[in-house]
GROMACS .gro file of C-alpha atoms in nm:
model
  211
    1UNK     CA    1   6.263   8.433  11.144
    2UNK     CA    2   6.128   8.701  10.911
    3UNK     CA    3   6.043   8.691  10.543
    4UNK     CA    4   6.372   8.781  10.432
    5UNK     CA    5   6.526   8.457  10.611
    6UNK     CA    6   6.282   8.229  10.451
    7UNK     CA    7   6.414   8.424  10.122
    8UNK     CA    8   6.753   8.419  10.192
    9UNK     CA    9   6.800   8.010  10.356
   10UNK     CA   10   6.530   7.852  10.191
   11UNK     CA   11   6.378   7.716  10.447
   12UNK     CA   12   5.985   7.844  10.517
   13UNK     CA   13   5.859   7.869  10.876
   14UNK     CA   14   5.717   7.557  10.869
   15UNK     CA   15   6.027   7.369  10.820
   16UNK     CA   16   6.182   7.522  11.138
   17UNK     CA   17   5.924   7.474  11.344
   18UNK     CA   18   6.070   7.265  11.618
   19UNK     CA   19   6.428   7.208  11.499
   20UNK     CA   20   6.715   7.395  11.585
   21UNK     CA   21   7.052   7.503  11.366
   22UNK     CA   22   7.212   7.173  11.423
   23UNK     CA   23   6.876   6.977  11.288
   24UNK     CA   24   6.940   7.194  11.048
   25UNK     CA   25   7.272   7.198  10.966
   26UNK     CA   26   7.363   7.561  10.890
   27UNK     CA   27   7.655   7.570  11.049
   28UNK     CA   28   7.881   7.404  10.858
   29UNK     CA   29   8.201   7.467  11.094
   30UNK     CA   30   8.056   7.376  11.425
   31UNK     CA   31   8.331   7.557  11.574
   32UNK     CA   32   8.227   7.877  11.437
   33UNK     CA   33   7.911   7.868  11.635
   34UNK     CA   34   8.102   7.817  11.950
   35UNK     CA   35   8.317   8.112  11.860
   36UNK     CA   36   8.048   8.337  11.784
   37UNK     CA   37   7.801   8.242  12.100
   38UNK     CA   38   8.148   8.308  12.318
   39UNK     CA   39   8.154   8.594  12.156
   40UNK     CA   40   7.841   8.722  12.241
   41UNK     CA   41   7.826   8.575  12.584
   42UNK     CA   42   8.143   8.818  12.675
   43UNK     CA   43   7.955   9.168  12.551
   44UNK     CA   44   7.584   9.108  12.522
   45UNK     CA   45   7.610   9.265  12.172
   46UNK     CA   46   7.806   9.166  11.896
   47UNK     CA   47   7.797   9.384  11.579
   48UNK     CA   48   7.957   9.300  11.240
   49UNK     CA   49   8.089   8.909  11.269
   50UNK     CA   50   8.160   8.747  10.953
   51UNK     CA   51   8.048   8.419  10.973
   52UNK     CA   52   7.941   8.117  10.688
   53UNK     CA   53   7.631   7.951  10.657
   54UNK     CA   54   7.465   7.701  10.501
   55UNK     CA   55   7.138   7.726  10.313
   56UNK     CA   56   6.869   7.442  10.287
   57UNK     CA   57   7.022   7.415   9.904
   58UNK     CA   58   7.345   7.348  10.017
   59UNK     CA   59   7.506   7.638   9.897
   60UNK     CA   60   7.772   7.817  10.150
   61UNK     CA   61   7.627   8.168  10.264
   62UNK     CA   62   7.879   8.441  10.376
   63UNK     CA   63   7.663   8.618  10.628
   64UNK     CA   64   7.755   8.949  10.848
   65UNK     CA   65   7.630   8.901  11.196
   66UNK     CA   66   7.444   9.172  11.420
   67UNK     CA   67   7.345   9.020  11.771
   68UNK     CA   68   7.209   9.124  12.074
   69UNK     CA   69   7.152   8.892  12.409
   70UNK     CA   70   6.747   8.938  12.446
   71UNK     CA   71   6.535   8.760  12.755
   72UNK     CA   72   6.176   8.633  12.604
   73UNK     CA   73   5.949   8.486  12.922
   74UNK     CA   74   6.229   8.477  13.122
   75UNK     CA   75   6.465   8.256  12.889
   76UNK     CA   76   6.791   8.415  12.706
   77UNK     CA   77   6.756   8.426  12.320
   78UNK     CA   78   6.987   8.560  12.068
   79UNK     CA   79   6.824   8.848  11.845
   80UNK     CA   80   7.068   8.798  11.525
   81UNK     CA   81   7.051   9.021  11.207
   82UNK     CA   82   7.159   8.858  10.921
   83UNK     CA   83   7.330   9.053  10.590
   84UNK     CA   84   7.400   8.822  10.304
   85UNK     CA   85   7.744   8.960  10.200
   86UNK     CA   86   7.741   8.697   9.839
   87UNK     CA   87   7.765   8.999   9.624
   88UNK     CA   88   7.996   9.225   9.801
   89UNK     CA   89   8.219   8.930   9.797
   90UNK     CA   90   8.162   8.908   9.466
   91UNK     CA   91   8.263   9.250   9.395
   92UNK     CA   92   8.571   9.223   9.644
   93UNK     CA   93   8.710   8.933   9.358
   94UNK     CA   94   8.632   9.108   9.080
   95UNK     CA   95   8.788   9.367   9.194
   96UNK     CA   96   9.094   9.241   9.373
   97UNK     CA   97   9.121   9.053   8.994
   98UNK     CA   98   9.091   9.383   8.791
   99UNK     CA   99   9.378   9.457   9.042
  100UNK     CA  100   9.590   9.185   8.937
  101UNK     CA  101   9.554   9.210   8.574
  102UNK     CA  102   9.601   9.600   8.591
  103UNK     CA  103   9.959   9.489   8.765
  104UNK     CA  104  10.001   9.236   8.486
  105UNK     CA  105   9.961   9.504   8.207
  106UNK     CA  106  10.164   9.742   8.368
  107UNK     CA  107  10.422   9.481   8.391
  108UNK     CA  108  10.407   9.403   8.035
  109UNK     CA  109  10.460   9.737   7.901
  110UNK     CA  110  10.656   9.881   8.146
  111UNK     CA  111  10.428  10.137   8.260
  112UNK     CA  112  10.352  10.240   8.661
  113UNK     CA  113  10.062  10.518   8.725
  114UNK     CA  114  10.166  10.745   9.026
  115UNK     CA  115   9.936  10.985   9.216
  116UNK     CA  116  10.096  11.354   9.396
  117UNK     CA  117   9.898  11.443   9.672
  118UNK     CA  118  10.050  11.818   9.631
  119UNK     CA  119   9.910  11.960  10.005
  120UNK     CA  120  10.069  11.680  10.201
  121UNK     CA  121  10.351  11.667   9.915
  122UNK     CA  122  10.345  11.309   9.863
  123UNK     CA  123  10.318  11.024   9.644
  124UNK     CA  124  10.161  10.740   9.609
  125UNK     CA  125  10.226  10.470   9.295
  126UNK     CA  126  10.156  10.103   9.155
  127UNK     CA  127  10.458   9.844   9.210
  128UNK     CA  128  10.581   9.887   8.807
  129UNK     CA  129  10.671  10.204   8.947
  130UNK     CA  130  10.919  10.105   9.181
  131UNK     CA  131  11.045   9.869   8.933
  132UNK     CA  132  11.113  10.189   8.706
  133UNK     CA  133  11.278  10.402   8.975
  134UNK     CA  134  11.462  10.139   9.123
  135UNK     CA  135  11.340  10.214   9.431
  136UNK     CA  136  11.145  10.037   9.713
  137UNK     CA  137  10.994  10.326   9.916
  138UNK     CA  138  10.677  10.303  10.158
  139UNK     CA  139  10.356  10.423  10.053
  140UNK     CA  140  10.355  10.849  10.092
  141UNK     CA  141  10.691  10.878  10.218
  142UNK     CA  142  10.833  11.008   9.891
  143UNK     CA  143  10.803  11.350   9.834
  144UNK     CA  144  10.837  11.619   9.547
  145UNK     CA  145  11.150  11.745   9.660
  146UNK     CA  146  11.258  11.316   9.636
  147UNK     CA  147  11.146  11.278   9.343
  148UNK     CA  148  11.367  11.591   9.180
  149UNK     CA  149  11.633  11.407   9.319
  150UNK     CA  150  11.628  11.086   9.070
  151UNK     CA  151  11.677  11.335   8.784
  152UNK     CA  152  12.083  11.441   8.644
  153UNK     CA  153  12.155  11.726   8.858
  154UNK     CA  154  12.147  11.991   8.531
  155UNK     CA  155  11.781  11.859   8.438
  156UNK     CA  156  11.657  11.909   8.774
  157UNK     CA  157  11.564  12.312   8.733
  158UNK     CA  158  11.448  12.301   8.419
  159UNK     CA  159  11.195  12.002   8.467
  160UNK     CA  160  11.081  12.170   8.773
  161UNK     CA  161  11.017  12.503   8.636
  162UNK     CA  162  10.812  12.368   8.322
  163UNK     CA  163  10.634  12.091   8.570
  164UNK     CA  164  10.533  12.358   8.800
  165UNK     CA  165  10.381  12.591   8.562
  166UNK     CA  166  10.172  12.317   8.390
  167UNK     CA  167  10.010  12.163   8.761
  168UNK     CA  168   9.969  12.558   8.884
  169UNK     CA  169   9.753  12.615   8.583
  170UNK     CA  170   9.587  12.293   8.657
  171UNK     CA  171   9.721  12.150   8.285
  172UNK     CA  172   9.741  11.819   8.147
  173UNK     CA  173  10.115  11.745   7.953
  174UNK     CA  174  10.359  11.541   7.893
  175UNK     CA  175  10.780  11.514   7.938
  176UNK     CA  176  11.002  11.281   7.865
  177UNK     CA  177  11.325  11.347   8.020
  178UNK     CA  178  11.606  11.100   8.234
  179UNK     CA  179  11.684  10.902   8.549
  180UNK     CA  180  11.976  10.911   8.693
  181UNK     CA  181  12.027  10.533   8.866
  182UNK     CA  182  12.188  10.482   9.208
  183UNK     CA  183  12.477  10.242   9.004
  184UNK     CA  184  12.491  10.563   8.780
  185UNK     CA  185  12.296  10.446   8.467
  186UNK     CA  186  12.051  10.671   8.269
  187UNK     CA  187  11.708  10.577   8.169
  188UNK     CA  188  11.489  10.748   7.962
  189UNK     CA  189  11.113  10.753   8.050
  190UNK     CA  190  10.808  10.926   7.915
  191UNK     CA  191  10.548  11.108   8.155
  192UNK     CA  192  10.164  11.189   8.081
  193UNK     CA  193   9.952  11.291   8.388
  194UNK     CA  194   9.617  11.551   8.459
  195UNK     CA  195   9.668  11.788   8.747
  196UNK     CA  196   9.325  11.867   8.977
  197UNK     CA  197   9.297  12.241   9.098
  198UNK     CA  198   9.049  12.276   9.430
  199UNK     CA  199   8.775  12.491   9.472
  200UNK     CA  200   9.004  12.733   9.581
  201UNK     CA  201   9.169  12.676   9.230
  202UNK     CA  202   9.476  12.593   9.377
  203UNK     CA  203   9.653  12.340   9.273
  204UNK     CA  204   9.496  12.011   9.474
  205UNK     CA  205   9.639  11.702   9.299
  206UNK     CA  206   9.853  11.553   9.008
  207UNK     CA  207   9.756  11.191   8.836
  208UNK     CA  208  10.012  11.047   8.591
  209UNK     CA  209  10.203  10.753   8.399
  210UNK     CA  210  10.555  10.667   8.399
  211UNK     CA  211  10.722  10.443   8.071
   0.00000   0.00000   0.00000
């Protein structure tokens, strides 16, 4: 092992001298070990395996895997690169938490943020928008043209005239206008979004809030 093992496991050079990962017990899932030397066995290389290990403290490692079948005086070694993934899997939960409470708030207050990807002419949205609309849709199968649609038919030219001229000048604004329901109710909702022009200064994309 190299410095940064020592580092990472706690365990110095001397202390391995000898012994082998069971002595050792850092595999904590024996199992896993078996899975991963399969693994290896049936390509010779083996890139990116997620495994967990444990450290001489105890503590429960998650560790990416890089390994490559090696011959040393004639005998067949694993050469293993170890990543400690602790803080990415940190960040994963704090973000996948952010997440949730952004979901929560939204809930709360009734408000959904939506994105229009304006050269494929799609959206994309956070679930309080579907509650809004009504409508359970996949991911970038709603278009503009779809969107029109949940408006009263004699708001529909109006809306798109003013919306148009406000993302074409790349302008930030705000409407508040009505939904027409599939049961035929009317809600009213408020709109504030940003629109993005490219480097062509067309315009690229449209950000926005729904209440």
């Amino acid at each position: 092992v190299n410095e940064a093992w020592t580092r990472l496991f706690g365990w110095t050079r001397a202390e391995l001298a000898g012994r082998n990962s069971f002595d050792l017990g850092i595999w904590p899932i024996p199992e896993d070990r078996q899975a991963w030397i399969a693994a290896v066995q049936r390509s010779a290389r083996l890139e990116g395996h997620e495994v967990r290990l444990r450290g001489k403290d105890g503590c429960i490692l998650p560790i990416l895997f890089s390994t490559e079948m090696v011959e040393l005086d004639g005998e067949p070694c694993l050469l293993a690169l170890s990543i400690d993934l602790t803080e990415q899997k940190k960040a994963e939960a704090a973000l996948l938490e952010n997440e949730k409470r952004l979901r929560e708030a939204q809930r709360i207050a009734h408000v959904g943020s939506w994105e229009l990807d304006l050269a494929l002419d799609a959206f994309s949205w956070t679930g309080e928008i579907a509650n809004i609309y009504e409508v359970h849709a996949e991911q970038g199968t709603v278009s503009y043209a779809d969107f029109l649609k949940t408006l009263p038919p004699d708001e529909r030219e109006g809306f798109d005239r003013s919306f148009g001229e406000a993302i074409r000048a790349g302008r930030s604004g705000e409407f508040t206008y009505r939904l027409r329901m599939r049961d035929g109710r009317i809600k009213h909702v408020h709109i504030r979004y940003e629109s993005r022009l490219g480097d062509d200064g067309r315009p690229m994309k449209v950000f926005g809030t729904t209440q």
